[in-house]
Short mmCIF file of C-alpha atoms in Angstrom, two decimals:
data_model
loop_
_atom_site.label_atom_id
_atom_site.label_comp_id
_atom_site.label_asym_id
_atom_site.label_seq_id
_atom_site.Cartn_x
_atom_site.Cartn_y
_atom_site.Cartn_z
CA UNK A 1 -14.95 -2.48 -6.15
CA UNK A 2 -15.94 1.32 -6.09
CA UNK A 3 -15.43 3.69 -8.16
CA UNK A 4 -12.55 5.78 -8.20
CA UNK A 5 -13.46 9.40 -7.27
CA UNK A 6 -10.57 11.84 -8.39
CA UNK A 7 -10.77 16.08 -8.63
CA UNK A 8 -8.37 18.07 -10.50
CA UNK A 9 -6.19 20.36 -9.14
CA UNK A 10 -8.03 24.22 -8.39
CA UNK A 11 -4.68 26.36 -8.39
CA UNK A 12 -0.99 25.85 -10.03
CA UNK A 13 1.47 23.59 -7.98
CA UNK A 14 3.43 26.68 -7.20
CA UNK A 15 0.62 28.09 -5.68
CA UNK A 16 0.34 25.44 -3.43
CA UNK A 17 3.94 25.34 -2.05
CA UNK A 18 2.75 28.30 -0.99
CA UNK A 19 -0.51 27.57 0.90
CA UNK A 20 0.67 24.89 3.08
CA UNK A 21 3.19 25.92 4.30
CA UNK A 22 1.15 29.44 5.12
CA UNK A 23 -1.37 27.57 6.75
CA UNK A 24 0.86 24.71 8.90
CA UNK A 25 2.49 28.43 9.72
CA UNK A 26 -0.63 30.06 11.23
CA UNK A 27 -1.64 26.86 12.67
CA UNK A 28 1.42 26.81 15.07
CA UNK A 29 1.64 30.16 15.73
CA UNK A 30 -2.20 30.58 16.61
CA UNK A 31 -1.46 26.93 18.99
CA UNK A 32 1.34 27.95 20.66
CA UNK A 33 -0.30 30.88 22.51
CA UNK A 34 -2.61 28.00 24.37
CA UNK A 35 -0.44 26.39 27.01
CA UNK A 36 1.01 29.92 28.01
CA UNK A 37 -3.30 30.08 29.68
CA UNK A 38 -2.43 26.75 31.83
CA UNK A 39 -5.74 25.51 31.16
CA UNK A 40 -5.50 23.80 28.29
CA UNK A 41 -3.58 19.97 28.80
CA UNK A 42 0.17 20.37 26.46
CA UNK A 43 -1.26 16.80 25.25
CA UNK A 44 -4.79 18.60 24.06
CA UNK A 45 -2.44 21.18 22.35
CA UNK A 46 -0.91 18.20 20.73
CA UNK A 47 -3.42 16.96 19.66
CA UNK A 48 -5.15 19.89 18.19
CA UNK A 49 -1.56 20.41 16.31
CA UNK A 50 -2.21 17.05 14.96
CA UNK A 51 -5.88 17.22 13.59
CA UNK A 52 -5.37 20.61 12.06
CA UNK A 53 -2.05 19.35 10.02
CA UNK A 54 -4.08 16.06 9.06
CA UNK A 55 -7.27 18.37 8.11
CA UNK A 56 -4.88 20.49 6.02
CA UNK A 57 -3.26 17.73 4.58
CA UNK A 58 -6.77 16.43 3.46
CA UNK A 59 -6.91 19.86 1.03
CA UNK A 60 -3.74 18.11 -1.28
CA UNK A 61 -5.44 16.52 -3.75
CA UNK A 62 -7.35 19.66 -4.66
CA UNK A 63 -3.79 20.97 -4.72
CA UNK A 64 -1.54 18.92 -6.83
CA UNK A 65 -1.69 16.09 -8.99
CA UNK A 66 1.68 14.87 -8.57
CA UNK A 67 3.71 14.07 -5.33
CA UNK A 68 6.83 15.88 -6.16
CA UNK A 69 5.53 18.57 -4.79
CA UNK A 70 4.54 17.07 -1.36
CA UNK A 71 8.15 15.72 -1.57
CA UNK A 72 9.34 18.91 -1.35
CA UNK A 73 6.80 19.86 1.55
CA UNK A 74 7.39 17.08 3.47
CA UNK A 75 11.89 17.90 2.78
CA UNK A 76 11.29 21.55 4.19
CA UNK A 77 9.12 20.28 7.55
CA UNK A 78 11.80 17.26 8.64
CA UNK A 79 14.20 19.31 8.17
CA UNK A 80 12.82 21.92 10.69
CA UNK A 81 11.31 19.62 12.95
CA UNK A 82 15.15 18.37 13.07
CA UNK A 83 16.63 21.60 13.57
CA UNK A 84 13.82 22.07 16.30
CA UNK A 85 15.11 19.11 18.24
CA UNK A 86 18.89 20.52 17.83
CA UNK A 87 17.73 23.58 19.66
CA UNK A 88 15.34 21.49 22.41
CA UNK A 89 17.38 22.05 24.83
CA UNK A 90 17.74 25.55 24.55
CA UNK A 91 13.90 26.39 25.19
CA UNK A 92 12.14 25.87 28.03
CA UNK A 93 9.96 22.33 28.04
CA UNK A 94 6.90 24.28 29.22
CA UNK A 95 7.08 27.15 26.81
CA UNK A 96 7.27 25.22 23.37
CA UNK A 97 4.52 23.41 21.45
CA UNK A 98 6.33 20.21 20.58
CA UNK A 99 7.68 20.43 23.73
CA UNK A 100 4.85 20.21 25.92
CA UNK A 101 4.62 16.64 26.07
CA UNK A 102 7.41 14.33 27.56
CA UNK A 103 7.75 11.41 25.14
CA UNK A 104 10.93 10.56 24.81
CA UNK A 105 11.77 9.70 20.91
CA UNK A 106 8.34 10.31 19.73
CA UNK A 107 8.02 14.09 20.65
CA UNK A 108 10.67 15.07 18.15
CA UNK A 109 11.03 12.06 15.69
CA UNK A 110 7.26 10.88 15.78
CA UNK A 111 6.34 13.99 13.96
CA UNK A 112 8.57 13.36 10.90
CA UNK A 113 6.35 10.18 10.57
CA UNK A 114 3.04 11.94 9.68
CA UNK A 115 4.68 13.75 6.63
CA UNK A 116 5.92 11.19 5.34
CA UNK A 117 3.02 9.12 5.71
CA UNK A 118 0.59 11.98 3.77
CA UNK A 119 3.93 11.57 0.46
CA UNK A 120 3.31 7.80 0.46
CA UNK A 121 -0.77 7.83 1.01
CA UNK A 122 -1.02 10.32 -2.04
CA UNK A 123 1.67 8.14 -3.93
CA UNK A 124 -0.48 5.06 -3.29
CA UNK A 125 -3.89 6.56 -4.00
CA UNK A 126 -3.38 7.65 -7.50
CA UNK A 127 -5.76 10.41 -7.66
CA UNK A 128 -8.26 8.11 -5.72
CA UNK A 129 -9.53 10.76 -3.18
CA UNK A 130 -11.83 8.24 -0.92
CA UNK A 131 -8.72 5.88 -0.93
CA UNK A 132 -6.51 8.98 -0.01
CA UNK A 133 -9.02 10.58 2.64
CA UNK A 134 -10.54 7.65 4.45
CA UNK A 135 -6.82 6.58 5.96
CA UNK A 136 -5.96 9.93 6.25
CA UNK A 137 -9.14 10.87 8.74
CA UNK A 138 -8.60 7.92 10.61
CA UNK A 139 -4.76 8.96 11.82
CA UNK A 140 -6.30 12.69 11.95
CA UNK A 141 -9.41 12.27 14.15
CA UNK A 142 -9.10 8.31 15.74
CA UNK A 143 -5.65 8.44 16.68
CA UNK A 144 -6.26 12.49 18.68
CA UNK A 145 -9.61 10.90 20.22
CA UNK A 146 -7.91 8.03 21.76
CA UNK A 147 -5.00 9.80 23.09
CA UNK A 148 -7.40 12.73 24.81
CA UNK A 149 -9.83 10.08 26.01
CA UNK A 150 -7.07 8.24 27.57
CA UNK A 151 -5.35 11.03 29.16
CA UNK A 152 -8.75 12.02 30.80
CA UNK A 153 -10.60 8.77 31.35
CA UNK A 154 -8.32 5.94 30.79
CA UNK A 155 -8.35 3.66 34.08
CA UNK A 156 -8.13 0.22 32.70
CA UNK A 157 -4.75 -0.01 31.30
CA UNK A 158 -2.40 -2.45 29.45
CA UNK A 159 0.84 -3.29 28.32
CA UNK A 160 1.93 -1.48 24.99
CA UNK A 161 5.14 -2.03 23.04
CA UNK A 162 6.94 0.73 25.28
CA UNK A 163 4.65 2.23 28.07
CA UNK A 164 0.85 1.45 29.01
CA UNK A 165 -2.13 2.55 26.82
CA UNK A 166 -5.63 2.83 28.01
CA UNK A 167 -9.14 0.36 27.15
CA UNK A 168 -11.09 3.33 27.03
CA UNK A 169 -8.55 5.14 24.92
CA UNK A 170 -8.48 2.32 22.67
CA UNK A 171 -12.17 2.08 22.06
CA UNK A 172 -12.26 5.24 21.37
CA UNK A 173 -9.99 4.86 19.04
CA UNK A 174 -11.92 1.69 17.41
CA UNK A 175 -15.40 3.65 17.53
CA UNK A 176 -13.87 6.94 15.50
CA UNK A 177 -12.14 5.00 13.17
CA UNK A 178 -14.97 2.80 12.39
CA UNK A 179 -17.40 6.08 11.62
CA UNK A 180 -14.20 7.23 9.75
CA UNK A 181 -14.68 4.39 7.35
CA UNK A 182 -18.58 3.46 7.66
CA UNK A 183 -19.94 7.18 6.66
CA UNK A 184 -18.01 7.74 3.66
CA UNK A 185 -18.12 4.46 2.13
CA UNK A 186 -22.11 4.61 3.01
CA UNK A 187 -22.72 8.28 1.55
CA UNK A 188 -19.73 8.15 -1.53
CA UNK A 189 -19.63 4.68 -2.62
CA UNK A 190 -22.33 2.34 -4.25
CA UNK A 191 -21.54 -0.28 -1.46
CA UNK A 192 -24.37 -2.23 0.18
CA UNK A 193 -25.31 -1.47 3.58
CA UNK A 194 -24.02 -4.68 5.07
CA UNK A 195 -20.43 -4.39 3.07
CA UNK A 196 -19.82 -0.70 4.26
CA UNK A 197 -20.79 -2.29 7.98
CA UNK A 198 -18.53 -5.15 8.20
CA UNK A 199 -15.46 -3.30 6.41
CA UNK A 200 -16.14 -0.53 9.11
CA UNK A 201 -15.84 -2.86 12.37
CA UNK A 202 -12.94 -5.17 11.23
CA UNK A 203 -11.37 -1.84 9.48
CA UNK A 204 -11.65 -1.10 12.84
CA UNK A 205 -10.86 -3.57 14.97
CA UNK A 206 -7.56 -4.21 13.15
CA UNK A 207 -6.54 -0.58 13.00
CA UNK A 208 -7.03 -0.30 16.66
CA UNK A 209 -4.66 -3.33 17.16
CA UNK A 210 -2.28 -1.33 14.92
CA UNK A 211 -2.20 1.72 17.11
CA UNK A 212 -1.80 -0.33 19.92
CA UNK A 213 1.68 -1.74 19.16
CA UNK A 214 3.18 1.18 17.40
CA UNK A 215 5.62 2.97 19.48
CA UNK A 216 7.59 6.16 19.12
CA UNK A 217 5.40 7.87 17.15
CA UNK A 218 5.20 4.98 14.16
CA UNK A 219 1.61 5.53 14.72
CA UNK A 220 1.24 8.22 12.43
CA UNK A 221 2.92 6.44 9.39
CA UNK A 222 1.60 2.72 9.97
CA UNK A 223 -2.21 3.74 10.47
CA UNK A 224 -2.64 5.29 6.68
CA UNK A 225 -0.66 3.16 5.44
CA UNK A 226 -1.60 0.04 6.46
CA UNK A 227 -5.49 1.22 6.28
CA UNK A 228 -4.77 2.47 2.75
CA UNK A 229 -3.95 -1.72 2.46
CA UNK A 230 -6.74 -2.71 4.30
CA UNK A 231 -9.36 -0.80 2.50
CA UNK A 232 -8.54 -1.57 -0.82
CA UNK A 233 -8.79 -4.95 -0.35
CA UNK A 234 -11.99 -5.20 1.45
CA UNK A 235 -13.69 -2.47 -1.08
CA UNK A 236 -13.39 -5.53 -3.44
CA UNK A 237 -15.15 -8.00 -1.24
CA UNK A 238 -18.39 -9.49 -0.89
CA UNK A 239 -20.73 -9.96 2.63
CA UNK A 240 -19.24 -13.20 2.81
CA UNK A 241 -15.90 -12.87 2.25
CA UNK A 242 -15.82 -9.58 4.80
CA UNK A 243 -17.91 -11.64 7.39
CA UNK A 244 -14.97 -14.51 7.24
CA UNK A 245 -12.36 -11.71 8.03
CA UNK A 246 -14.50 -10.50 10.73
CA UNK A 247 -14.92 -14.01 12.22
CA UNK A 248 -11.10 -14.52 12.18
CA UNK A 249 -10.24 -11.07 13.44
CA UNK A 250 -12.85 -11.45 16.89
CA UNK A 251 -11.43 -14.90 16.82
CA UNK A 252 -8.04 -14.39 17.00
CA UNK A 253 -8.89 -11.46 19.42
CA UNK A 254 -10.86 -14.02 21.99
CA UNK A 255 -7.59 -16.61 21.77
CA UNK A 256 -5.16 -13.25 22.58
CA UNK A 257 -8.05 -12.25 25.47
CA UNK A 258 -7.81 -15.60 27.08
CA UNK A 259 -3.79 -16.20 26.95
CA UNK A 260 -3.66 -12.81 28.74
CA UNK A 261 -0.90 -12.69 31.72
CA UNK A 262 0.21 -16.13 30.90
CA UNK A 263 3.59 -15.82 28.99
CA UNK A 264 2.94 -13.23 26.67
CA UNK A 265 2.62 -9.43 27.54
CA UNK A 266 -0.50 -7.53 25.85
CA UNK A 267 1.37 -5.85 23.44
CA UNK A 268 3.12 -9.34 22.11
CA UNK A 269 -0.60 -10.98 21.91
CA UNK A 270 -2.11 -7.87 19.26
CA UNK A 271 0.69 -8.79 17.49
CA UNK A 272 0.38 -12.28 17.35
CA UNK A 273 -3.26 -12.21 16.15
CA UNK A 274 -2.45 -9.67 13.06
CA UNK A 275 0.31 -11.99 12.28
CA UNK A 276 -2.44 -14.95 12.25
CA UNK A 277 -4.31 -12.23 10.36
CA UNK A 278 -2.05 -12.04 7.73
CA UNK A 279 -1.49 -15.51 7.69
CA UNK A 280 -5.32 -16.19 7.01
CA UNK A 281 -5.97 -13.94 4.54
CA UNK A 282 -2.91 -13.65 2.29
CA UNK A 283 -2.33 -17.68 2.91
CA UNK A 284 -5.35 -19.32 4.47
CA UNK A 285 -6.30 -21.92 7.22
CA UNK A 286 -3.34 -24.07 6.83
CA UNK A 287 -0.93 -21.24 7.07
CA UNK A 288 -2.93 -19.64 10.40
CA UNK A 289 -2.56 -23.31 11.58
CA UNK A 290 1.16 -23.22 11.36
CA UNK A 291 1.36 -19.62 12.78
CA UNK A 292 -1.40 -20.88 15.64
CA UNK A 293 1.07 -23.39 16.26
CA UNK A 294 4.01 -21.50 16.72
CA UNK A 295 2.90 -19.36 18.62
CA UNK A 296 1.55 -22.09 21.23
CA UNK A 297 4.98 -23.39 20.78
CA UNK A 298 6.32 -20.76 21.62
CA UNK A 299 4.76 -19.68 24.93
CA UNK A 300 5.15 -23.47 25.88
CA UNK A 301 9.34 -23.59 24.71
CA UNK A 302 10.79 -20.01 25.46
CA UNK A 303 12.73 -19.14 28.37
CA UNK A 304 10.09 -18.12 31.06
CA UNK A 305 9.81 -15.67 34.64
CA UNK A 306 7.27 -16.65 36.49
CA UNK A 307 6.68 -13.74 38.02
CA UNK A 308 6.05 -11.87 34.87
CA UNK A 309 4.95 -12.18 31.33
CA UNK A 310 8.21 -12.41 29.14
CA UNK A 311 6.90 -12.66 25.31
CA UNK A 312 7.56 -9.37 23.75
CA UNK A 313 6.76 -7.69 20.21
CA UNK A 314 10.03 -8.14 19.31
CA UNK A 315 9.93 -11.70 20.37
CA UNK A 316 6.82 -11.86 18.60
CA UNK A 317 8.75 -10.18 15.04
CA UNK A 318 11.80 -11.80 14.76
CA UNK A 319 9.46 -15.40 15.19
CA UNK A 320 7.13 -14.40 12.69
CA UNK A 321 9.63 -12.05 9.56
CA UNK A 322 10.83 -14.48 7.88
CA UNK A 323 8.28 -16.40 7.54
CA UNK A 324 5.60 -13.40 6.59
CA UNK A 325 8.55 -12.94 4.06
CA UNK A 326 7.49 -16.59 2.31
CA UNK A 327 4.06 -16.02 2.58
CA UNK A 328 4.54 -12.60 0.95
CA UNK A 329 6.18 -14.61 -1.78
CA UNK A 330 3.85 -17.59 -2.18
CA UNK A 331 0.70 -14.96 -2.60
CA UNK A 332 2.61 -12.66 -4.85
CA UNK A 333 3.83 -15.26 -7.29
CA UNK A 334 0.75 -18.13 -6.88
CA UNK A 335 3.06 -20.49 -5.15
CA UNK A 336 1.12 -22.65 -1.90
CA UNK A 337 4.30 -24.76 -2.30
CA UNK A 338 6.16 -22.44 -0.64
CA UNK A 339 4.26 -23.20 2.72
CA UNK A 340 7.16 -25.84 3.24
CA UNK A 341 9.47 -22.66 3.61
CA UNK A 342 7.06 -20.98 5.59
CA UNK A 343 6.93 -23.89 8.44
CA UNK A 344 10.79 -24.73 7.95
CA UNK A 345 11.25 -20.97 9.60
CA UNK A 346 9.25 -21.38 12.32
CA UNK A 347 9.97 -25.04 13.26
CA UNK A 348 13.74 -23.48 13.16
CA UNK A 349 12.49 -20.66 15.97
CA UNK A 350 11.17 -23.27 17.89
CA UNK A 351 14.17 -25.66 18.06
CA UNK A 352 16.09 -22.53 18.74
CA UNK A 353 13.69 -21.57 21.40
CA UNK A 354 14.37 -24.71 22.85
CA UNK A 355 17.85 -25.14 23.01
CA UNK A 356 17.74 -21.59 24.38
CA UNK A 357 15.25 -23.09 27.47
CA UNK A 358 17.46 -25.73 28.12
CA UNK A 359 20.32 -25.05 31.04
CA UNK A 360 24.00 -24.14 29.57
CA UNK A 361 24.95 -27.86 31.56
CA UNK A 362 21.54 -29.62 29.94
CA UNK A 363 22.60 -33.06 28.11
CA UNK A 364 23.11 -33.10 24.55
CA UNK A 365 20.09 -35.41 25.01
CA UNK A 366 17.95 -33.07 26.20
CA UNK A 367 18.77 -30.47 24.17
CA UNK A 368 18.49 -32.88 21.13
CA UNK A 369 14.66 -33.52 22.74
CA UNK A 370 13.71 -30.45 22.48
CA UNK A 371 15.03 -30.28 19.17
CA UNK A 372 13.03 -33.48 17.89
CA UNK A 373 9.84 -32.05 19.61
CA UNK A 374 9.73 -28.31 17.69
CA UNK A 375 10.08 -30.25 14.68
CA UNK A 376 7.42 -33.13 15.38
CA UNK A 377 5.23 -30.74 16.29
CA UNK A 378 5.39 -28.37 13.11
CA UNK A 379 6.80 -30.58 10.32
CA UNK A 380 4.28 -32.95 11.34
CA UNK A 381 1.37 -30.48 11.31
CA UNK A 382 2.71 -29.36 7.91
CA UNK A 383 2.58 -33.17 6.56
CA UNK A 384 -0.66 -33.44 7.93
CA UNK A 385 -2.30 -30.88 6.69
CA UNK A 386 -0.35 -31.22 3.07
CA UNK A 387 -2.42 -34.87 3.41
CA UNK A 388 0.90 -36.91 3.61
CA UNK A 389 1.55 -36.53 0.12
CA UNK A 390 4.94 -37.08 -1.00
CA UNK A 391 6.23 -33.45 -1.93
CA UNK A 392 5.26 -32.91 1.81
CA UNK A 393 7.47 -35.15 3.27
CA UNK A 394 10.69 -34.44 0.97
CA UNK A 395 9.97 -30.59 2.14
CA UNK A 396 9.29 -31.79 5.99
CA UNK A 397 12.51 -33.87 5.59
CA UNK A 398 14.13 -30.70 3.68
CA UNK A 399 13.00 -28.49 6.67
CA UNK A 400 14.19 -31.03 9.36
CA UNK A 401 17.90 -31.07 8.56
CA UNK A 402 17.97 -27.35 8.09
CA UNK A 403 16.35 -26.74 11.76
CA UNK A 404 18.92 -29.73 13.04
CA UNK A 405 21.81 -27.64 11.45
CA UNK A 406 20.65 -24.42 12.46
CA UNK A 407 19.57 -25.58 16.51
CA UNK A 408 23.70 -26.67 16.44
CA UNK A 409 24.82 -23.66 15.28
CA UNK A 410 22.80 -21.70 17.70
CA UNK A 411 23.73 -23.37 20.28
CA UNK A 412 27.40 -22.54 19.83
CA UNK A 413 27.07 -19.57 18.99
CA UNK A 414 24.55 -18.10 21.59
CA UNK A 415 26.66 -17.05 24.40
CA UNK A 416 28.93 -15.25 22.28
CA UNK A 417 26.05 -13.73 20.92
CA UNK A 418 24.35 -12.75 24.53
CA UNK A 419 27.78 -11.38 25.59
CA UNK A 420 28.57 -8.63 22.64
CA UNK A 421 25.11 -7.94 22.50
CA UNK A 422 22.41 -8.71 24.84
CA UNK A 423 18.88 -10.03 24.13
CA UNK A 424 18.89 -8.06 21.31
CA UNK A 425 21.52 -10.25 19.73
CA UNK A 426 19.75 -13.41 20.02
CA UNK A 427 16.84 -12.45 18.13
CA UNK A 428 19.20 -11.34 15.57
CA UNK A 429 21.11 -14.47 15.49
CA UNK A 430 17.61 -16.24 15.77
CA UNK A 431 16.28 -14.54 12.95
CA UNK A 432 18.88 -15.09 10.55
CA UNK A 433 19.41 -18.78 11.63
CA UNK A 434 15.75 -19.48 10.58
CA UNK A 435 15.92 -17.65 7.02
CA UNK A 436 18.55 -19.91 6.51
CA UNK A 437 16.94 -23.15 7.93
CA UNK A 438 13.59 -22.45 5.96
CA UNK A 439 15.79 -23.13 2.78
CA UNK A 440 15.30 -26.77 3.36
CA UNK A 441 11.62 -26.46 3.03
CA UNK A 442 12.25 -25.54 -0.26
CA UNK A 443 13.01 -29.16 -1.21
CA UNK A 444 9.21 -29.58 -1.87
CA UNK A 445 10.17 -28.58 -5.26
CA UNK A 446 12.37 -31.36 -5.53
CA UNK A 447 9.12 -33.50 -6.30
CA UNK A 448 7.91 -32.31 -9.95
CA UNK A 449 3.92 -32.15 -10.50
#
């Protein structure tokens, strides 16, 4: 663990509601006289916009040392950036700063993001600068590289959650974040060389796979966030504990590399392998198992088009919530039991998956097969891997009625479903079906001791 490194405050709070917002002021004004040249990309003035608020929003904790202030700050610039997009239409696209850009969604709610993300990151950090600025540098300096490289150089493309991103943009991206994270830790902290190393690549790595999948401008609030998580964790780790995360991150990558243009679009595969992420290092190997298994279930059982990938990200989170919800749960409150729960969800999205496969005039038989196979192939994994011990199979037999239950009740209610309100509605109906069905998991408690 490192030490904390904090700073007190150099000027009253007051003082600093009014610096900011004089220099975000200035900052705008001095970047909206660059497109008017026309040789300067709208996305480079973008970007500029967005390293000089993130390099200004670096100077808080020198500022404050509370966050009702930023509170404030962060109030007065959504509100403007909403009364900006009221008046959009009013202003010509190629005049305006925010405007420059054609994103729909992200160009005028995206923005709101990145405020709020600086309230929580300073909430979070508790005076901690390095835990404060390393996130925070990342989003400002990672996140502008990638986009600039991949608006200039990016040939090799792939599927994102809405759009195409770039390879090169995205290693890019993974080479500025990782000297985001590798130099400070190396210079500030008392970490050994090797530590600093490893937390820099899978910091990284995973970060990169983070940007990747956000869409509409999320970017700018998951990044520090989620690297605030990330790098207070691996601070407190060991060589050998970090190398193990690496290892599972490149592995997890090399299984998403080779299912590529199978059944699961690009964007659906990063997610998959930080869900089996999450799953190894909050649970362990029998959870990734499960979630490995799923997944592979998944591809195998879901409705497919040949002709092109159909697995999305949201296919990928509403198979994956509830059950991130148990293992949440069982690492929070010490609980492995509650792995029962965990599998019960899943084995539940793969009967559903299956009776969704099947043809509206399949036999009850059939669908019942399919029904019987999602749970064989989890509940019995779960059993196995449990080493057939008693609790196991009163939870397996738990989770088994709950997915039989829930595959009936999906199946009658599905078309209804698909008719009021499109895909969209099935993955609710999906996802709330298995919260339910993981309930019989539960019954592993049932066994005392």
């Amino acid at each position: 663990m490192i030490e904390p490194i904090r700073v007190a405050p150099l000027v009253e709070p007051w003082i600093g509601l009014l610096i900011i917002p004089s220099a975000v002021a200035a900052l705008v004004l001095g970047l909206r006289l660059l497109p008017k040249s026309g040789t300067i990309h709208p996305e480079s003035v973008r970007k500029l916009l967005h390293i000089g608020g993130g390099l200004i929003s670096l100077s808080l904790p020198w500022l404050f040392d509370n966050v009702w202030p930023l509170l404030v700050l962060a109030g007065a610039g959504a509100a403007a950036l909403i009364a900006f997009n009221a008046h959009r239409r009013r202003a010509a696209r190629s005049e305006g700063l925010m405007a420059g850009v054609e994103r729909q969604g992200e160009v005028y709610i995206g923005p709101i993001y990145f405020p709020l993300a600086v309230v929580i990151l300073f909430w979070l950090a508790r005076g901690n600068v390095l835990l404060y600025a390393i996130p925070l540098v990342v989003l400002t300096f990672a996140d502008a590289v990638a986009a600039l490289v991949g608006v200039r150089y990016g040939k090799l493309k792939y599927e994102a959650t809405k759009g195409r991103k770039s390879l090169e943009g995205s290693t890019a991206f993974f080479l500025a974040a990782f000297f985001s994270v590798h130099v400070p830790l190396l210079l500030l902290t008392d970490l050994g060389r090797a530590e600093t190393l490893l937390i820099g690549i899978t910091f990284g790595l995973l970060l990169t796979m983070v940007e990747a999948i956000a869409w509409s401008g999320l970017d700018n609030l998951f990044i520090p966030v989620i690297g605030f998580l990330l790098l207070k964790v691996f601070v407190g780790l060991n060589a050998e504990q970090l190398i193990w995360r690496l290892i599972v991150t490149g592995g997890l990558a090399g299984v998403a590399w080779f299912a590529r243009g199978r059944s699961w679009n690009d964007a659906a595969l990063i997610l998959a392998v930080l869900v089996g992420y999450v799953c190894a290092n909050l649970g362990g190997v029998a959870w990734l198992l499960i979630a490995l298994l799923t997944f592979a279930g998944v591809a195998w059982m879901s409705p497919a088009k040949a002709e092109t990938p159909t697995r999305t990200v949201r296919e990928v989170a509403a198979v994956s919530c509830v059950g991130l919800t148990w293992l949440a749960l069982a690492h929070e409150l010490q609980l492995p039991e509650l792995l029962g729960a965990f599998t019960g969800s899943l084995a539940a999205h793969l009967a559903m998956n299956g009776v969704a496969r099947s043809p509206r005039e399949a036999s009850p038989r059939s669908v019942v097969g399919r029904v019987a196979l999602s749970g064989a192939w989890l509940l019995g994994s779960f059993v196995l891997l449990s080493r057939g011990s008693l609790a196991a199979w009163v939870g397996a037999a738990g989770a088994a009625v709950g997915l039989t239950v829930t595959a009936i009740l999906f199946a009658k209610w599905l078309p209804q479903c698909e008719t009021r309100f499109g895909d969209r509605g099935r993955w609710w109906l999906q996802t709330l079906l298995a919260g339910a069905a993981s309930m019989g998991g539960l019954a592993v408690f049932l066994i005392p001791g």
